[in-house]
Every structure is written in C-alpha cells, then in structure tokens.
Short mmCIF file of C-alpha atoms in Angstrom, two decimals:
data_model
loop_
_atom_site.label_atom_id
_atom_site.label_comp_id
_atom_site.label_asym_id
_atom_site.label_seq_id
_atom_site.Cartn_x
_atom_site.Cartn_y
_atom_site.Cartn_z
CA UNK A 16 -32.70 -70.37 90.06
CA UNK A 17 -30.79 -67.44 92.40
CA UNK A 18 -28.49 -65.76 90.85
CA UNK A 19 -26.05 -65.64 94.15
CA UNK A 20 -22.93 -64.02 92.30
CA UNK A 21 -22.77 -62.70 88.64
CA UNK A 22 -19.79 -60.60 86.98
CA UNK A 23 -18.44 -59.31 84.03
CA UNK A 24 -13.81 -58.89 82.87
CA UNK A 25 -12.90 -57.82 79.24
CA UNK A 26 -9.91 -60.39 78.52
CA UNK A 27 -7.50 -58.15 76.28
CA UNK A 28 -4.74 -60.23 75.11
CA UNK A 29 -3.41 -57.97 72.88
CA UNK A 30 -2.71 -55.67 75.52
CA UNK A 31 -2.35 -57.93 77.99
CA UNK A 32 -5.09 -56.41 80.66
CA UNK A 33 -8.11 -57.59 82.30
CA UNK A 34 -10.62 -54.66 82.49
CA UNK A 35 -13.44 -54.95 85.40
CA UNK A 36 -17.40 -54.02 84.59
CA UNK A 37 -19.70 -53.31 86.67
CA UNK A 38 -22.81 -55.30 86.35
CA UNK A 39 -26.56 -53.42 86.75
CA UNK A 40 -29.22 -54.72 88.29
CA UNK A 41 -30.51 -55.53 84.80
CA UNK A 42 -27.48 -57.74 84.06
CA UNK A 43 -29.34 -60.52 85.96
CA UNK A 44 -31.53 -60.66 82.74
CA UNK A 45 -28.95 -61.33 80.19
CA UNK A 46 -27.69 -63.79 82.86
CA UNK A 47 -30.46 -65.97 83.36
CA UNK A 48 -31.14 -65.80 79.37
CA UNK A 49 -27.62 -67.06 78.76
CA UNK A 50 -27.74 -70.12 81.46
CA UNK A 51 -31.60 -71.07 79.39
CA UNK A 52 -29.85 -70.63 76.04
CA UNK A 53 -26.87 -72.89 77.32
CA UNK A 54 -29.12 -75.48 78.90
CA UNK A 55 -30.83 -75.80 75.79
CA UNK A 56 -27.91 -75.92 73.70
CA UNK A 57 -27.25 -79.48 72.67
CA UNK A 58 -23.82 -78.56 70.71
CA UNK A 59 -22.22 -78.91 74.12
CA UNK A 60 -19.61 -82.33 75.24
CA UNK A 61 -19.53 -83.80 78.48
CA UNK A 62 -15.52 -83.39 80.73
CA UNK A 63 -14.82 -83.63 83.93
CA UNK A 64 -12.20 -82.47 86.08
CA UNK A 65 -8.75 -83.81 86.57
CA UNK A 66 -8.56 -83.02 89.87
CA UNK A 67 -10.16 -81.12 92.69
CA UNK A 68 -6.88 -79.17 92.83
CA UNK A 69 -6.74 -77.83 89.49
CA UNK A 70 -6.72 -73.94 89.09
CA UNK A 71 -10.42 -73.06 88.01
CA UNK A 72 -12.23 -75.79 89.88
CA UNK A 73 -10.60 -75.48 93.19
CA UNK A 74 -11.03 -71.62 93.21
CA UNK A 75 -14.88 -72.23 91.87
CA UNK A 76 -14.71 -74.45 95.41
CA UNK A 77 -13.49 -71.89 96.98
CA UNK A 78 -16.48 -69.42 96.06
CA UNK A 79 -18.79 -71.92 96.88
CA UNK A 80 -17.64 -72.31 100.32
CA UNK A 81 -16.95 -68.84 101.54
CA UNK A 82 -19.96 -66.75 99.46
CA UNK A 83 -19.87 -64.10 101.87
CA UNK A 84 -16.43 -63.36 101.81
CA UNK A 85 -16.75 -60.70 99.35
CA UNK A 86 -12.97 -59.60 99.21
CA UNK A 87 -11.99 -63.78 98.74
CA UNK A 88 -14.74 -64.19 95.99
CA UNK A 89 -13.57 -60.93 93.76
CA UNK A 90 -10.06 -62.49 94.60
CA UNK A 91 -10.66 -65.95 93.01
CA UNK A 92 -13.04 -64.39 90.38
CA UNK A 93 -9.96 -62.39 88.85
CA UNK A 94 -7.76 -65.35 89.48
CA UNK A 95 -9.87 -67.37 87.12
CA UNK A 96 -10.08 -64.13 84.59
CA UNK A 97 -6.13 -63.61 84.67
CA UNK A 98 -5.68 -67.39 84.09
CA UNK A 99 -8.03 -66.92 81.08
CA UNK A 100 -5.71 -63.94 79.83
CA UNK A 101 -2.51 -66.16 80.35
CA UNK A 102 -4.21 -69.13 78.19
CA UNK A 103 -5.24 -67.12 75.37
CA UNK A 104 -2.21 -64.85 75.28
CA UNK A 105 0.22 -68.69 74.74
CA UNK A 106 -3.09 -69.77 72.19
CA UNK A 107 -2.93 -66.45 70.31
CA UNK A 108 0.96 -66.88 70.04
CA UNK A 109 0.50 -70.39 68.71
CA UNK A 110 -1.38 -69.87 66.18
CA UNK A 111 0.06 -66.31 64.76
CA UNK A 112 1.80 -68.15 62.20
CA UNK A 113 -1.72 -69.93 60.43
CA UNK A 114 -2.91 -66.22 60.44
CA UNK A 115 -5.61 -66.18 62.54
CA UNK A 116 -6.46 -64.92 65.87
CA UNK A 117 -7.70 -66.14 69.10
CA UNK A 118 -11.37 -64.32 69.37
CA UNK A 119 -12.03 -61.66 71.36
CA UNK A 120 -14.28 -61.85 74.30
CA UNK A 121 -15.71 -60.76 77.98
CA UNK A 122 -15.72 -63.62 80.41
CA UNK A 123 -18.63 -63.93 82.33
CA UNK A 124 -18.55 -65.58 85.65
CA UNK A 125 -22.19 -66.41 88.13
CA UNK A 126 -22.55 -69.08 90.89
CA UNK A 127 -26.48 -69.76 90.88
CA UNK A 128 -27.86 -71.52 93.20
CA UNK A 129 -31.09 -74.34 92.68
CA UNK A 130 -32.76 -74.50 95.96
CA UNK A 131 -35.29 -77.14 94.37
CA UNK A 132 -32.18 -79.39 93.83
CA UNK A 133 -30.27 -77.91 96.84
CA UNK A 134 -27.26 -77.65 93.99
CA UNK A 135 -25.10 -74.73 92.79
CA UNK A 136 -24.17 -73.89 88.92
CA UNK A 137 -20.58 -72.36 87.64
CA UNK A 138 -21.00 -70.60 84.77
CA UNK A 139 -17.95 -69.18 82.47
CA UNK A 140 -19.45 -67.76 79.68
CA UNK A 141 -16.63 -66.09 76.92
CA UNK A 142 -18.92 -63.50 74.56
CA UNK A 143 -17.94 -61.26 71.93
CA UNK A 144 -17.51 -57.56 72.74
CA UNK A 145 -17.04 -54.84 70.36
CA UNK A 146 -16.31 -51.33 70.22
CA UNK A 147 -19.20 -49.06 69.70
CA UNK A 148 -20.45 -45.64 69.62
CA UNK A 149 -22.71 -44.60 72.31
CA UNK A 150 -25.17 -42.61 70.26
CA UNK A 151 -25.88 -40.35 73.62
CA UNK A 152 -22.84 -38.76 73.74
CA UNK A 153 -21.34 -40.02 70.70
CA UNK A 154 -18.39 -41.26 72.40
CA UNK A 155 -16.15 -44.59 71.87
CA UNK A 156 -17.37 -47.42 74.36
CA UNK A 157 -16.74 -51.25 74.77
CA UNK A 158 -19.43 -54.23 75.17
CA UNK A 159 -21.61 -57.24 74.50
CA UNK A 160 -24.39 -58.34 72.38
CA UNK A 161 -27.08 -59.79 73.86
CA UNK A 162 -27.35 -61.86 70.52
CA UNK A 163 -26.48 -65.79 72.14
CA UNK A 164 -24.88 -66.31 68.53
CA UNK A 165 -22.62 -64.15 69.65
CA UNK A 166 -21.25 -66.74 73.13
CA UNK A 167 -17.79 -68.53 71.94
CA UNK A 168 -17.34 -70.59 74.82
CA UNK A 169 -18.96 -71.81 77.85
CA UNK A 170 -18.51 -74.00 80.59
CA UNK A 171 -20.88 -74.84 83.46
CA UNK A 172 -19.95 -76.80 86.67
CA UNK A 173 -23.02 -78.55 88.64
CA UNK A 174 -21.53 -78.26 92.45
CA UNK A 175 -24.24 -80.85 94.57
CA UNK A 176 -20.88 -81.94 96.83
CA UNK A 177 -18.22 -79.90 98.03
CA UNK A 178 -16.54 -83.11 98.97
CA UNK A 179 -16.54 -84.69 95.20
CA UNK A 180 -13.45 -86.62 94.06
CA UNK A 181 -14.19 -85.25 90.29
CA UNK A 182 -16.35 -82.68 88.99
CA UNK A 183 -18.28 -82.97 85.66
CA UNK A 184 -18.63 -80.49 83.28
CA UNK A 185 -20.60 -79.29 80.34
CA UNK A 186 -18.48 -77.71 77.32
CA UNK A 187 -19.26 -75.26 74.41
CA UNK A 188 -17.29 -73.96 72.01
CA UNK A 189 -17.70 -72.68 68.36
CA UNK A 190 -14.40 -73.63 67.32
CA UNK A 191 -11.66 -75.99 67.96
CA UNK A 192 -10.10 -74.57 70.95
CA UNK A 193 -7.87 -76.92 73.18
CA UNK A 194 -6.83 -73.47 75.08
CA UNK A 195 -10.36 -73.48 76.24
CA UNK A 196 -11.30 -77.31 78.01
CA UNK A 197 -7.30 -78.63 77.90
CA UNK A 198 -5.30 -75.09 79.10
CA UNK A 199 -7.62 -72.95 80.44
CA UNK A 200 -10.08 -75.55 82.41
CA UNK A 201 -7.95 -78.43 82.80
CA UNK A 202 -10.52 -80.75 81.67
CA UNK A 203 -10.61 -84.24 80.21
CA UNK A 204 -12.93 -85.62 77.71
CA UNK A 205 -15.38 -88.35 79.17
CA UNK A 206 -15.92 -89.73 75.89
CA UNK A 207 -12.07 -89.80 73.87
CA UNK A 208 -12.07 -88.15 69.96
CA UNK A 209 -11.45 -91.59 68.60
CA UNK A 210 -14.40 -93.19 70.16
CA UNK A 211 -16.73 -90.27 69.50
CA UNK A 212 -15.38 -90.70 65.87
CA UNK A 213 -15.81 -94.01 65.12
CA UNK A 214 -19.43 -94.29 66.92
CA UNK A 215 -20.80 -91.35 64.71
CA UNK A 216 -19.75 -92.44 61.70
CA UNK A 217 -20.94 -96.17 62.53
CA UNK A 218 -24.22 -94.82 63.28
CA UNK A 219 -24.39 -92.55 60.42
CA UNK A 220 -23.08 -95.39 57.88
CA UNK A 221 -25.48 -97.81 59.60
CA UNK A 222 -28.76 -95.43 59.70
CA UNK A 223 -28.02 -94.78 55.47
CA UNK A 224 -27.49 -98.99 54.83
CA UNK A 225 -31.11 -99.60 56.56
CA UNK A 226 -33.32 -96.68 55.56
CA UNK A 227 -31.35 -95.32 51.96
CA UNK A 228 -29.55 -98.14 50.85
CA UNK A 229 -31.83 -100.57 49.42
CA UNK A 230 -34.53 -98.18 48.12
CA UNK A 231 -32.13 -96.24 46.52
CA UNK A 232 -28.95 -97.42 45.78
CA UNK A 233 -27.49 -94.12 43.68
CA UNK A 234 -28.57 -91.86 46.99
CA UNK A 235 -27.01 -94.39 49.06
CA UNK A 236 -23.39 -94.20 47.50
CA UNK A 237 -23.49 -90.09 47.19
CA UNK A 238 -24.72 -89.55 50.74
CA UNK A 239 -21.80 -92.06 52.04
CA UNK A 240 -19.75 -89.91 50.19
CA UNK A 241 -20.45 -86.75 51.67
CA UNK A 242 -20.70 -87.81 54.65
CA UNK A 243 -17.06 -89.33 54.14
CA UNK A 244 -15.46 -86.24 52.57
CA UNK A 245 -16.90 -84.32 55.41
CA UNK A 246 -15.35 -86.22 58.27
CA UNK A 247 -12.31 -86.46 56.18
CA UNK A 248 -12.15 -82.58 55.77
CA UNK A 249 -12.95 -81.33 59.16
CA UNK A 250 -10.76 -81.59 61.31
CA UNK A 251 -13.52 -80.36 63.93
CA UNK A 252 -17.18 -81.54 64.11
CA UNK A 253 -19.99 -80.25 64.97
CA UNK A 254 -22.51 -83.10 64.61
CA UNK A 255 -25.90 -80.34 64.03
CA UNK A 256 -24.04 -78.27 61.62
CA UNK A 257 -22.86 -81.34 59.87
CA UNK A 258 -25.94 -82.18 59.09
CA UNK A 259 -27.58 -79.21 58.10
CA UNK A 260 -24.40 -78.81 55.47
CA UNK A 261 -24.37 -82.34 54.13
CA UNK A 262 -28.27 -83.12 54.34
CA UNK A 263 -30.88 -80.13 54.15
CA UNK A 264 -29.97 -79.47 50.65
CA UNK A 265 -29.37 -82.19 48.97
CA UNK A 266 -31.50 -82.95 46.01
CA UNK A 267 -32.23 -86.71 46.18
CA UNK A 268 -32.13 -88.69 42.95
CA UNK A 269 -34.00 -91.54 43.77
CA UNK A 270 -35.22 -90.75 47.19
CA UNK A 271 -38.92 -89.42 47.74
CA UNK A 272 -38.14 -86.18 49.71
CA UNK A 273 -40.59 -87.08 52.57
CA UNK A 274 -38.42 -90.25 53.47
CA UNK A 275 -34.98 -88.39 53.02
CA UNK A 276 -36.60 -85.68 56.07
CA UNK A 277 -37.02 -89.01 58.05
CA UNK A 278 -33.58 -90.36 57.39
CA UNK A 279 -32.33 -86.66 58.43
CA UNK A 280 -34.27 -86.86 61.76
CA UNK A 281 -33.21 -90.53 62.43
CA UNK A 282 -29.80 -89.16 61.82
CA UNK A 283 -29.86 -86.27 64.24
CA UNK A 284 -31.42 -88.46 66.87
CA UNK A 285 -28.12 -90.93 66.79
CA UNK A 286 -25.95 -88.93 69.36
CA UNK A 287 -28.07 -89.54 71.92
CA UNK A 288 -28.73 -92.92 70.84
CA UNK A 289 -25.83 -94.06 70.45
CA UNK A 290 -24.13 -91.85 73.60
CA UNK A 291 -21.59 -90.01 71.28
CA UNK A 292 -21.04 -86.27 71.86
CA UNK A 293 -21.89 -83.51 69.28
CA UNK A 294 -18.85 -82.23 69.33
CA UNK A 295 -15.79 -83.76 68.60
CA UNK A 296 -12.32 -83.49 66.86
CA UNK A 297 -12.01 -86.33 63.90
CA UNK A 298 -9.60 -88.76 64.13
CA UNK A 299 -9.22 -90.28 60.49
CA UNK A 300 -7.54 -93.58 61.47
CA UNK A 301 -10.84 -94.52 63.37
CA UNK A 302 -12.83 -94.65 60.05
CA UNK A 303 -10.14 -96.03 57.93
CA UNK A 304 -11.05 -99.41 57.83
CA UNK A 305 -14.97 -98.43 57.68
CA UNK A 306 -14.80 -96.37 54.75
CA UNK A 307 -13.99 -99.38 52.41
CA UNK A 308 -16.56 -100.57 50.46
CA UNK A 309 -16.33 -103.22 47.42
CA UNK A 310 -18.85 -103.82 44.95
CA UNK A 311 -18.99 -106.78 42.32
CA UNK A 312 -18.99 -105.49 38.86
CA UNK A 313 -18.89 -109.09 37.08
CA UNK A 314 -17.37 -112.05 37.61
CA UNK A 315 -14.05 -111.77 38.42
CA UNK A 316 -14.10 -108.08 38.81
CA UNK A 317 -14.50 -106.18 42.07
CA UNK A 318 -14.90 -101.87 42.14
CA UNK A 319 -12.80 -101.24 45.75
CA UNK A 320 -13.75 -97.52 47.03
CA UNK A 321 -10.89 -97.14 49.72
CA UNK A 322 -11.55 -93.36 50.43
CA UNK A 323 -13.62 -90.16 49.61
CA UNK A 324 -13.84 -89.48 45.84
CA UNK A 325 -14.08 -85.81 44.97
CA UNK A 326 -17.09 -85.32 42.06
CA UNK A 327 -18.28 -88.80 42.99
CA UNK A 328 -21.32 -87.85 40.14
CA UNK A 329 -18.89 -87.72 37.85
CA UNK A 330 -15.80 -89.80 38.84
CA UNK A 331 -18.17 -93.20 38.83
CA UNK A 332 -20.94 -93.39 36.47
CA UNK A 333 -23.62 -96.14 35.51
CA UNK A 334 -24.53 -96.15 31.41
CA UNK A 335 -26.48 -99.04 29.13
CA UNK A 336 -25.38 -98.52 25.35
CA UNK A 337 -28.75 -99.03 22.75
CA UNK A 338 -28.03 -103.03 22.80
CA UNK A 339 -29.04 -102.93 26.58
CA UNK A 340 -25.67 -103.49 27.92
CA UNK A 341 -25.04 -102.51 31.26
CA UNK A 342 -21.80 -100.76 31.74
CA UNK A 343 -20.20 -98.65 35.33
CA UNK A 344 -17.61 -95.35 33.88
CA UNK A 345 -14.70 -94.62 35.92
CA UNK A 346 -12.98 -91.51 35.33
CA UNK A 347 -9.22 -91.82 36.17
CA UNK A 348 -5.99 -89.83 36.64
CA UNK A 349 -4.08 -92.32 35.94
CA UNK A 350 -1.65 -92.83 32.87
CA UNK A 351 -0.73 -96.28 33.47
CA UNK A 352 -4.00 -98.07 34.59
CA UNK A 353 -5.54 -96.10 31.35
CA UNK A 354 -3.03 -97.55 29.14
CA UNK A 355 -3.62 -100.81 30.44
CA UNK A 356 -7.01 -101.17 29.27
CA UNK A 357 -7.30 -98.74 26.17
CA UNK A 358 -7.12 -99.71 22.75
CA UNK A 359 -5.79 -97.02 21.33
CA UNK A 360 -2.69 -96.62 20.14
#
C-alpha cells in the first residue's frame, strides 16, 4: 500500500494551538506499522457518514480529488486538525467538573492508496505525545511513542467511489469519547448501543445456559453474575477486555478448567457470530427483562433474582444439616422480611 500523503499536528487544547511537524522519510515506517496494527485491531465498531457534506469527510474528498494540489491538501489537512482542537477544547470543558481531562495527543493524518484494490485509505490516528529530554543536547522536546498501546483514537475511511452517497467507517477508541465519532467525525453508529447491548448479553447468557449450565450449575449462577454486574457497572464496553476481566481468572468450582478455556473461546467468537460490535456503550434497560431468573425452591416457593447481587458467594448459599436436609441461605438487609420469618423474639 502507497503511502500518497502522511502528516503529523500536536492538538494543544490547553493552549489552544495546533503545532505542525515535519515528518522524515522514516515516518513512513511508523505509518505503515500503525495502519497493520489498526487493521488487526478487532476492538474497533463499524459508522458511517451522515453525509457527504459533513466537515471531515467532505474535506478527506477533497484530498482525494485534488492530490497534487499541495497548497489545497495542507489547507484541508489543518482544517480537519483545527476542527479536532475545537472538539476537544468543548469535550475538555464538559467534563472539567468529573475531574478528568480529555487526553493529550498528535493527530496523524495519511491518504494511502491500494493499487491492487484500485481504493484509497483515510487514516486519523490521535497518539499520545509527551515531553521529553533529548539526551543529545539535553534539551526539552515534544513527541510520540512508537508503542501502538499508546494510539487513543483512530478512524479509517475506505474511499473506492468519489461519488458515494455514504461513507463507512472503522472506529477506535480507548475510552468513551462521543467528541471523537459524534463531534469531531460526525458519524453514526451502524449497529445502535441498545441493539449491540442486548445481542451481547443474549449471546453471552445463551453460550453459559448450553456449555456451563447443566454441568455445573454453581459456575453457571456466578459467571451470570459477573457477567451481569459487569454490564451493569460499565457504562462503556469493551467486549475483549471484558472478557479477559470477568473470565481468565476465575477459579471454577465445578468446572474442569480445560472446558471453562472452551467456553472463553466460544465466548470471544460471539461478536462476530452474532454481528454485534466490540465496542459499545451499555444501555441497562435492554437487559432488564433478561437478567431475571427464578428458581423453584419447593413447592410453593420461588427464589426471583431480578438484578446483580454483590458477594453472590456469600449473599446465596446451598447447605444440608447432618439429617440430610437440603437447605438454600439468603443473606438479607432487610429488617422487615427478617422479622417475618425469624423466630426470635
């Protein structure tokens, strides 16, 4: 892939300046490592654009079209940058109060161009720089790593027809950042937060009931939970890093370890199975009616679990007394449903 166009702006909001960088010949490395790392990242969520007219797209059009016009491409290149500055700038001044910060970053801007394919790329890449000392001369300087942990945001735009009613797009970002696909881009979600809600957990809660469920029960009902108190505590999701938080360590009590690895991969496999994106914001009300679950004690007596339980382990425990009664604990917080049934003065 041709790198046709590649540059580099520092975005300082805080004092409210776009700084240009030159870019070596050897930037074209770090470029063409960054588009493999993106295309290989799968925490990424499909958009598209709203319109052909929008800000970033139509000057990415505008590139596209006139690549020789050198004066016209810088032009629309520091459009896009200054647009970036105005975004974050209204994002860092919406969030001041929650004490946190917008994070710093050089935008990074290349049009290659896939003669195979006959296609072009957009790439807006947002990496961390820092300040540094250059150890030559032991003065202050400003720049990037070339650690890919390091990219916050990208974005790339596959241009095949200059004519296109719509545009689709390829998202990252390490955080939940509107600014970023809603502000900045002008983008729309192809697949909507409550639909990419209520298919993961579906496919999550169905994947546990066929390969956990009736092997072992006790597994069953503490991996529902986590994976309940996680969707109901994050507002943001990141389906990999979900499941490397709720899954890779948990010590199975019943499970053989060798089947809980399967359930994991058959779990990480479900996004693409199911065509729900990795990333996502959580919309509660789309699990609501999922997360219910009742289970028959004895006759006449139901145990409704209506949301996440916090210490599940110890909240709801099962217990058989030396006659070989069988007998589920509930732990509760409350006075009057405790009264109700004790018989204690």
């Amino acid at each position: 892939m041709e790198i046709v166009i590649q540059t580099i702006r520092i975005i300082d909001y805080e004092n409210n300046a776009v700084y240009v960088r030159d870019t070596p010949e050897t930037f074209s490395d770090y470029v063409r490592q960054l588009i493999t790392y993106i295309n290989g990242n799968t925490s990424i969520r499909e958009y598209r654009t709203r319109s052909v007219n929008t800000e970033v797209i139509s000057c990415i059009l505008d590139i596209v079209k006139n690549q020789i016009d050198t004066d016209l491409v810088m032009g629309k290149i520091d459009f896009i940058a200054n647009r970036l500055l105005l975004k974050e700038r209204e994002a860092q001044t919406s969030v001041a109060h929650m004490d946190t910060n917008v994070q710093k970053g050089s935008l990074i801007q290349a049009l290659l161009y896939d003669e195979e394919d006959d296609k072009y790329t957009y790439l807006l890449a947002k990496v961390e720089h820092t300040d540094f000392v250059d150890d030559s001369d032991f003065s202050f300087k400003s720049g990037f790593s070339k650690d890919m942990k390091k990219l916050w945001k990208s974005c790339t735009f596959e241009i095949d027809e200059l004519n296109s009613a719509y545009y689709s797009a390829k998202v990252y970002s390490n955080t939940v950042a509107k600014y970023w696909y809603d502000n900045f881009l002008e983008l729309d979600q192809v697949v909507s937060d409550e639909v990419n809600t209520d298919k993961a957990f579906r496919a999550i809660d169905s994947t546990l009931n066929r390969n956990v469920k009736n092997i072992a029960p006790r597994d069953h009902t503490l991996l529902r939970n986590t994976m309940i108190t996680y969707f109901r505590s994050n507002d943001y999701i990141d389906y990999d890093t979900m499941i490397k938080n709720t899954l890779e360590n948990y010590q199975p009590m019943e499970l053989e370890q060798e089947k809980l690895e399967k359930v994991i991969e058959k779990l990480r496999e479900l996004p693409e199975k199911h065509n729900f994106d990795k990333q996502f914001n959580t919309v509660s009300s789309a699990i609501n009616a999922r997360i219910r679950k009742v289970y028959d004690i004895c006759h006449g007596v139901q145990l409704r679990i209506t949301d996440y339980v916090d210490d599940f382990d110890d909240t709801i425990k099962a217990y058989r007394d030396n006659d070989g009664n069988r007998y589920i604990r509930i732990k509760t917080d409350n006075d009057l449903t405790y009264r109700r049934f004790s018989d204690q003065d």
